[in-house]
């Protein structure tokens, strides 16, 4: 199964407490990031720095633990997930973890054709 950060609110809260940083109280609506799958992990890349974080399919918010979302006053931003995430995951799960990669905009048909070409999976 594609790995996801479950309980991202508690994880973020604990991390920020250890750093002595305030916990974000609201979500900045003007910026969103897109979910992607990287080496079998559900992640989003920070739009403000070079950081990336595991994301939670059940809590569609992003908070960067590198720059602390300073560009949006330390608030959460939204994560956009594809409608067909389950289908994408099913195709990727036929691969080894290091080859479980998907970027926003890549079609399931493309992923399937890669599986056929590289794994012989039809
Ligand atoms: Zn960042």
XYZ file of N, CA and C and ligand atoms in Angstrom:
367
model
N 0.840 -1.197 0.000
C 0.000 0.000 0.000
C 0.874 1.245 0.000
N 0.444 2.251 -0.719
C 1.177 3.519 -0.757
C 1.141 4.131 0.646
N 2.318 4.526 1.134
C 2.405 5.065 2.493
C 1.875 6.495 2.565
N 1.197 6.777 3.652
C 0.602 8.088 3.879
C 0.843 8.448 5.336
N 0.986 9.729 5.623
C 1.173 10.162 7.008
C -0.191 10.196 7.687
N -0.456 9.215 8.521
C -1.739 9.165 9.213
C -1.621 9.999 10.481
N -2.623 10.817 10.728
C -2.598 11.651 11.924
C -1.636 12.811 11.781
N -1.700 13.489 10.647
C -0.745 14.556 10.361
C -0.874 15.709 11.358
N -2.075 15.929 11.897
C -2.228 17.031 12.845
C -1.409 16.770 14.111
N -1.514 15.577 14.660
C -0.747 15.256 15.870
C 0.749 15.218 15.588
N 1.121 14.667 14.433
C 2.531 14.611 14.064
C 3.110 16.025 13.990
N 2.393 16.915 13.292
C 2.847 18.297 13.138
C 2.881 19.005 14.487
N 1.847 18.786 15.295
C 1.771 19.417 16.615
C 2.978 19.029 17.473
N 3.299 17.743 17.494
C 4.439 17.269 18.288
C 5.752 17.845 17.777
N 5.907 17.866 16.449
C 7.149 18.391 15.864
C 7.311 19.863 16.209
N 6.241 20.640 16.046
C 6.315 22.090 16.297
C 6.555 22.387 17.786
N 5.965 21.575 18.655
C 6.178 21.782 20.089
C 7.657 21.597 20.430
N 8.275 20.557 19.836
C 9.708 20.310 20.079
C 10.570 21.458 19.560
N 10.104 22.124 18.485
C 10.859 23.246 17.899
C 10.504 24.571 18.562
N 9.524 24.564 19.434
C 9.090 25.809 20.064
C 8.356 26.730 19.106
N 7.748 26.142 18.083
C 6.997 26.923 17.083
C 5.499 26.822 17.361
N 4.745 27.866 16.985
C 3.293 27.813 17.196
C 2.613 26.852 16.220
N 1.523 26.241 16.672
C 0.740 25.348 15.820
C -0.165 26.195 14.920
N -0.238 25.885 13.620
C -1.075 26.692 12.725
C -2.558 26.573 13.096
N -3.226 27.705 13.155
C -4.626 27.697 13.591
C -5.616 27.723 12.436
N -5.167 28.142 11.254
C -6.118 28.181 10.145
C -5.448 27.759 8.847
N -6.248 27.706 7.803
C -5.772 27.276 6.490
C -5.818 28.454 5.536
N -4.696 28.732 4.899
C -4.610 29.791 3.895
C -5.228 29.247 2.609
N -6.270 29.896 2.113
C -7.010 29.348 0.974
C -6.414 29.722 -0.383
N -5.481 30.650 -0.411
C -4.974 31.145 -1.688
C -3.935 30.272 -2.364
N -3.404 29.296 -1.658
C -2.339 28.460 -2.209
C -2.714 26.995 -1.965
N -2.457 26.154 -2.956
C -2.675 24.716 -2.775
C -1.507 23.968 -3.390
N -1.258 22.790 -2.888
C -0.240 21.912 -3.475
C -0.933 20.668 -3.999
N -0.269 19.999 -4.924
C -0.847 18.794 -5.511
C -0.154 17.558 -4.943
N -0.968 16.570 -4.621
C -0.431 15.304 -4.126
C 0.376 14.629 -5.223
N 1.419 13.913 -4.819
C 2.118 13.040 -5.742
C 2.617 11.817 -4.994
N 3.073 10.835 -5.738
C 3.580 9.617 -5.115
C 5.038 9.482 -5.505
N 5.867 9.319 -4.481
C 7.309 9.311 -4.650
C 7.874 8.132 -3.869
N 8.457 7.160 -4.593
C 9.026 5.972 -3.950
C 8.017 5.325 -2.991
N 6.787 5.217 -3.435
C 5.772 4.543 -2.640
C 5.216 5.354 -1.492
N 5.483 6.649 -1.487
C 4.984 7.518 -0.415
C 4.096 8.612 -1.001
N 3.014 8.895 -0.312
C 2.128 9.984 -0.714
C 2.710 11.275 -0.144
N 3.133 12.169 -1.024
C 3.814 13.393 -0.582
C 3.267 14.623 -1.305
N 3.683 15.790 -0.829
C 3.492 17.039 -1.567
C 4.780 17.838 -1.418
N 5.155 18.512 -2.495
C 6.335 19.378 -2.452
C 5.909 20.755 -1.997
N 6.726 21.360 -1.147
C 6.431 22.691 -0.634
C 6.506 23.718 -1.772
N 5.501 24.589 -1.884
C 5.546 25.623 -2.926
C 6.448 26.801 -2.548
N 6.950 26.806 -1.327
C 7.720 27.947 -0.826
C 9.217 27.662 -0.702
N 9.584 26.399 -0.592
C 11.007 26.058 -0.457
C 11.240 24.710 -1.143
N 12.355 24.094 -0.929
C 12.646 22.817 -1.587
C 12.179 21.620 -0.757
N 11.465 21.876 0.329
C 11.007 20.802 1.207
C 9.863 20.004 0.604
N 9.631 18.847 1.182
C 8.488 18.001 0.830
C 8.089 17.251 2.095
N 6.815 16.926 2.190
C 6.315 16.235 3.386
C 5.409 15.080 2.994
N 5.379 14.065 3.843
C 4.353 13.048 3.711
C 3.019 13.738 3.936
N 2.004 13.309 3.238
C 0.674 13.890 3.418
C -0.312 12.803 3.798
N -1.473 13.234 4.249
C -2.481 12.339 4.810
C -3.722 12.377 3.929
N -4.097 11.230 3.387
C -5.269 11.185 2.495
C -6.555 11.561 3.227
N -6.541 11.464 4.555
C -7.740 11.783 5.336
C -7.731 13.188 5.913
N -6.660 13.931 5.715
C -6.537 15.286 6.259
C -5.802 16.100 5.199
N -6.559 16.725 4.347
C -6.005 17.300 3.127
C -5.371 18.675 3.353
N -4.459 18.729 4.336
C -3.732 19.962 4.621
C -2.231 19.683 4.563
N -1.463 20.735 4.238
C -0.009 20.616 4.122
C 0.647 21.655 5.014
N 1.664 21.194 5.737
C 2.479 22.119 6.523
C 3.927 21.688 6.370
N 4.768 22.584 5.886
C 6.171 22.273 5.622
C 6.987 22.398 6.911
N 7.676 21.326 7.281
C 8.481 21.337 8.496
C 9.889 21.858 8.236
N 10.129 22.359 7.020
C 11.411 23.026 6.723
C 11.267 24.538 6.829
N 10.240 25.103 6.181
C 10.074 26.567 6.186
C 8.896 27.015 7.060
N 8.189 26.039 7.648
C 7.048 26.326 8.545
C 5.979 27.191 7.866
N 5.842 27.068 6.551
C 4.836 27.827 5.774
C 4.878 29.326 6.106
N 6.074 29.808 6.321
C 6.259 31.219 6.692
C 5.630 32.166 5.671
N 5.654 31.781 4.379
C 5.121 32.635 3.314
C 3.625 32.885 3.439
N 2.911 32.026 4.165
C 1.478 32.241 4.387
C 1.211 32.365 5.891
N 2.118 33.071 6.536
C 2.016 33.380 7.966
C 1.881 32.138 8.845
N 2.508 31.060 8.420
C 2.513 29.856 9.246
C 1.197 29.114 9.291
N 0.337 29.331 8.295
C -0.934 28.609 8.242
C -0.809 27.364 7.368
N -1.751 26.450 7.516
C -1.830 25.290 6.644
C -2.147 25.775 5.233
N -1.865 24.949 4.233
C -2.411 25.154 2.895
C -3.103 23.855 2.483
N -3.955 23.929 1.486
C -4.719 22.765 1.049
C -3.886 21.845 0.155
N -4.208 20.563 0.187
C -3.620 19.587 -0.735
C -4.720 19.108 -1.673
N -4.425 19.119 -2.961
C -5.367 18.616 -3.956
C -4.978 17.180 -4.330
N -5.923 16.274 -4.162
C -5.719 14.865 -4.507
C -6.456 14.561 -5.807
N -5.928 13.622 -6.592
C -6.662 13.231 -7.809
C -7.907 12.447 -7.423
N -8.959 12.577 -8.218
C -10.197 11.836 -7.962
C -9.968 10.325 -8.049
N -9.006 9.932 -8.871
C -8.769 8.498 -9.110
C -7.536 7.979 -8.363
N -7.273 8.513 -7.183
C -6.097 8.105 -6.402
C -6.057 6.591 -6.179
N -7.189 5.997 -5.846
C -7.231 4.551 -5.575
C -6.804 3.752 -6.803
N -7.238 4.211 -7.975
C -6.875 3.527 -9.222
C -5.375 3.681 -9.511
N -4.845 4.885 -9.278
C -3.409 5.133 -9.476
C -2.598 4.226 -8.540
N -3.012 4.160 -7.277
C -2.299 3.334 -6.307
C -2.306 1.861 -6.714
N -3.449 1.384 -7.205
C -3.558 -0.024 -7.592
C -2.575 -0.365 -8.709
N -2.402 0.552 -9.651
C -1.467 0.310 -10.753
C -0.026 0.358 -10.239
N 0.265 1.327 -9.378
C 1.637 1.455 -8.860
C 2.022 0.294 -7.947
N 1.047 -0.261 -7.251
C 1.344 -1.344 -6.303
C 1.787 -2.634 -6.995
N 1.699 -2.678 -8.320
C 2.237 -3.817 -9.068
C 3.748 -3.697 -9.216
N 4.288 -2.552 -8.840
C 5.727 -2.280 -8.997
C 6.457 -2.414 -7.661
N 7.789 -2.479 -7.724
C 8.572 -2.402 -6.494
C 8.468 -0.973 -5.963
N 8.705 -0.803 -4.661
C 8.492 0.489 -4.013
C 9.284 1.635 -4.669
N 10.512 1.368 -5.089
C 11.316 2.438 -5.681
C 10.760 2.916 -7.026
N 9.914 2.085 -7.641
C 9.310 2.473 -8.923
C 7.870 2.931 -8.786
N 7.419 3.105 -7.558
C 6.049 3.605 -7.331
C 6.092 5.136 -7.315
N 6.060 5.708 -8.508
C 6.153 7.158 -8.657
C 5.026 7.656 -9.554
N 4.416 8.732 -9.139
C 3.345 9.352 -9.941
C 3.372 10.856 -9.682
N 3.256 11.622 -10.761
C 3.170 13.075 -10.641
C 1.822 13.532 -11.163
N 1.344 14.629 -10.621
C 0.069 15.196 -11.044
C 0.044 15.316 -12.562
N -1.036 14.862 -13.164
C -1.189 14.961 -14.620
C -0.851 13.679 -15.358
N -0.119 12.760 -14.734
C 0.178 11.487 -15.390
C -1.077 10.618 -15.379
N -1.480 10.171 -16.558
C -2.709 9.387 -16.696
C -2.484 7.930 -16.302
N -3.537 7.307 -15.812
C -3.482 5.894 -15.433
C -3.079 5.026 -16.628
N -3.571 5.380 -17.813
C -3.217 4.615 -19.012
C -1.706 4.622 -19.244
N -1.067 5.759 -18.972
C 0.384 5.856 -19.116
C 1.075 4.943 -18.109
N 0.601 4.961 -16.854
C 1.194 4.106 -15.816
C 1.047 2.635 -16.186
N -0.131 2.286 -16.720
C -0.370 0.895 -17.127
C 0.550 0.490 -18.275
N 0.761 1.421 -19.218
C 1.641 1.083 -20.344
C 3.087 0.912 -19.877
N 3.490 1.688 -18.869
C 4.827 1.493 -18.285
C 4.921 0.121 -17.624
N 3.870 -0.283 -16.926
C 3.867 -1.605 -16.280
C 3.977 -2.713 -17.328
N 3.240 -2.537 -18.422
C 3.288 -3.552 -19.486
C 4.683 -3.623 -20.081
N 5.261 -2.465 -20.343
C 6.586 -2.404 -20.953
C 7.669 -2.970 -20.028
N 7.594 -2.625 -18.738
C 8.684 -2.987 -17.825
C 8.456 -4.262 -17.020
N 7.200 -4.612 -16.819
C 6.903 -5.778 -15.977
C 6.179 -6.882 -16.738
N 5.710 -6.547 -17.926
C 4.917 -7.512 -18.670
C 3.508 -7.639 -18.135
N 3.117 -6.700 -17.234
C 1.761 -6.723 -16.651
C 0.780 -6.129 -17.652
N -0.293 -6.836 -17.926
C -1.300 -6.314 -18.875
C -2.464 -5.698 -18.118
Zn 8.772 24.762 2.785
